[in-house]
Amino acid sequence: MIALKRVLEATCCVAALMAVPAQAQTDSAAAQDAPVSIGDPVASAKLDADANIDRTSDVARPDEIIVTGTRIVRPNNTSAAPISTTTANDLAIQGAVTIEDALNRLPQVQANAEQNYADSDTGRQRIKLRSLGYERTLMLVDGLRMGLANGADVGIIPTALVDRIDVLSGGASSVYGSDAISGVVNYILKKNFDGVNLKASYVLFNHDNRSNAVTDAAGQAFFPAARGMTNDGGRVNVNLALGKNLLDGRINITGFANYSHSNIVPLAARSYAACEVTQASIDGPLGCSRATFTPNGTIIPRSGSSNGLQLVNNPDGSRTFVRINSGPNTAANPYDGFSFQREFERINTGGFLTAKLSDDIEFYSTALFYRDKSRNPQLNRTLSFGSYGSTPYQVNCDNPFLSASQAQTLCGSLAGTMADVPLDVRYRFDGQPPADQKILNRGFRVTAGLRGRVLDNVWSYDLVGMYARNKTTFTGQPIPDFDRVQRSLRVRNVNGVPTCIDRTDADCVPFDAFKAYNNDTALNQYLFYNAFGSSTGEPSLWQGLATLSADLGRYGVTSPLAKQGVAIAFGGEFRAEKLGNTSDEIARANGASEDVTFTQNVWEVNAEAQAPLIEDQRWTQLLQVNGGYRRSRYNRLRGSFDTWKVEGLWAPIEDITFRGAYNKAQRAPGVVEADQASRVFYQTVGGLNDPCSAQPNQQNPNSTLPPTATIEQCRRTGLPDNLYGSAALRCPDEGCTIRSGGFGLTPETAYTTTFGVVLRPRFLRGLVVSADRFLINLNDSINFFQSTDFINGCLSTGIQYYCRGIVRNPGTFTLSSPITDNATPTTGYIAQGTSNGYKSQSHGWDFQAQYNFGLGGAGALNLSFNGSLVTRVGSQDSPDVPPRNCVGYYGPGCGESLPKWKHGFLTSWVSPDRVASVSVNWRHISPMTISYNADPDTGIPVTAADRRTTYTGVKAYDYIDLSTSFDIAERFTFRLSVNNVFDRDPPLVPNSRSVLGLLRSNTMFNYDLLGRQLVAGINARF
């Protein structure tokens, strides 16, 4: 044993010497102070370092520190699972306006931007750990659930109110219940203010739009592209907190108010998003996606010699037709109205109350309220007749708006007669104010409880209730009424005045569809008179929790070789989950589902124990085992199920601790998933075409390109050989019909393992290093399958599991069906939705380090490192297919996935008087490869024919961020930060939306989307 101890001491010393330079061994007295324990030694050291930097807090630290991962209350709690912590200082350095912004930097988090990005239809902030889905990441506020799983909105918490954010890796269902599969995110809030604290910040993006492959493609499509330096995307964040201690500190009342606003940043504001670039064929040239809806009006004859030709009104005003995309102003960008950052406004308010009613009873309560709204401007347009059915629009050949040339093209020998001819009209009204897509979120979360210590302070109790509800209303793009469009197209002169032929509608406004750049306000008001349909989702959660915890050492229940006694906790929990979805009549007519409400009740009991077996012995510093068990019953499931954990910690010497945890975590389908699975609705998704049809030619829309799939692959989708490559298979406007929902669900089970080592060398006081392995294995995983997952899986494998999602129309074999008047197609669609898969996995290593050391009279230096090496992430959808490993890949079969390695390394200097600080942060993301080029042993369903030689991946990315803060008076602190100092553009990813299922901005979320970011902030304390 003595020999083993010497080996471990030597190993620890070598590791420490490799981790830091020898000259960094000078300590200040402050750096040697033991940090407050929040469970993980590295996280605790980081919190201690930031406490020495942050002079802005007027918050009293509570007597009992919240430790994520346990309900046991005892001092110096130590977690057997790794915890990474984001502190209030981290948020301030970054200048984060939203929680989402801050956590996207963590290597454990799958980056996302639902709060602001145009493609999001919820506007909610959600966090996804380990690329395993939002629903498997349990979000807590001070140890209680934030709200309904996958229905909660982190936007309810203003960043200025965050004390720290703990991210616990691995399953924690035995402690917190269902949903804690990939881990837990616990938001610890600042409470118990005494005084007034005002924080304000302003953020903007400063970017140089440079020429690139996208601007070249935009030039060929006659689209404008931004050039030169721009400053945009301004974000304002103001927070006011007021608190007061009363009755000698026995009562504290704290209130806060927060206001945030972000300006819109259109896609067109960045040169690398001037248009959505695609490759129509493998390794083909880049081309811009082009709309068939144009501001000069697209006219497509449906009879005669010009049948099917895409024509536009000549932009010179001559009332002649020219080919679409044949010159300047004859083409249009279909995503002109989309944005990187929506215009956004949020108001948060709330308060905290603690009252010491007696020595044994404390009442506490929190209340959080928020309301945010965002908008995405959309240009009004008429829709193709194919969006309503198979009947084309009609125009009379003696229409006074038709010139002789136009009448000849449309009517031929019938020109000038009263005969009607079929046509399609696709007119975009750029001259009219855009009609906003609007997202409105509002909600609240209220808790109230009693806690304290009884029976000689041995037993701690906590009785608490929580109710959370939030409401999301989405108002979609206006959809014109088919009959009104048709009536407005049939026009004849009456006493020299163009007049609608159908006089049954006295409000009818004649539509001059044959004039370039029609800007008729009255016509727009007529066509889009009631086109704003809205849908609302309203998730809510009741939680009641009773916890009893004790240190049995006070009763002598202590190992003879330990100092601390056995600690236990018992708990009982009830949850009532509810989700309501409602849609107005207009939304239902355009494909939304009928109103529906889902409910679910959960009853749970649990027990937990910590047993130190050996402490402070000459041959072992610590040996401790932990265990936990929970029994859960859901009213919507038969029977009940259990979850449990087994943990251990062993420190043979003070310098080194081994730790490990094994968890069984189980998750029943939540009401959100039950809604997604059972609620069936249909929609048309632009940019999604049948891969077996002739493909659109972006360079020449009046010609086509070969299918993107082979004839053998198309046979797997049920297509006869004689229709392979047929233009008749093309979805209208490259928008196939998507059927969402309709799948049954069963619970999923995960077995998660974490094990690792923590190094704290005594000869380098202030250094803490940890390395931990995580293994998350999920069975019967509940996944959301995109339509592209079914398409690509069927094409690549031909197995029924994927091919069931491709349902062709009989006879025509098309993948599109009309969606009108609550139509429910039975064929002609591609499926997507929430369904049980087979297995999912996420494996890797987490590395953390914190080194706080003094520089004598020159101040102190704090080094903080957080990195993650991912070795496996992916799924096995069916026993019939090999398991998929998507580490380092993006694209079909993988989505955005995770890079193999990602880290953040923050270095902060603090002046001796703590008046000033300077921080430098280095963020690194390892290279990624498109999934088409995946190695065969990855199991990603691609073939050799799919391989690319152009745009094969993304190189390694490095970002440098700088921040400085200084006191300009005793009560005022000023901060300046620059993120992405060198203004790196995000990587270019062609086909990012149409094929890869990612973003329309030609890139991925994991990178800085808008360039260099400048932050200025001030903190005032009174």
PDB file of C-alpha atoms in Angstrom, residues 200 297 501 579:
ATOM      1  CA  ALA A 200     -26.800  47.651 -18.499  1.00  0.00           C
ATOM      2  CA  GLY A 297     -44.643  38.823 -61.457  1.00  0.00           C
ATOM      3  CA  ILE A 501     -66.116  40.139 -64.106  1.00  0.00           C
ATOM      4  CA  LEU A 579     -50.101  20.653 -22.793  1.00  0.00           C
TER       5      LEU A 579
END
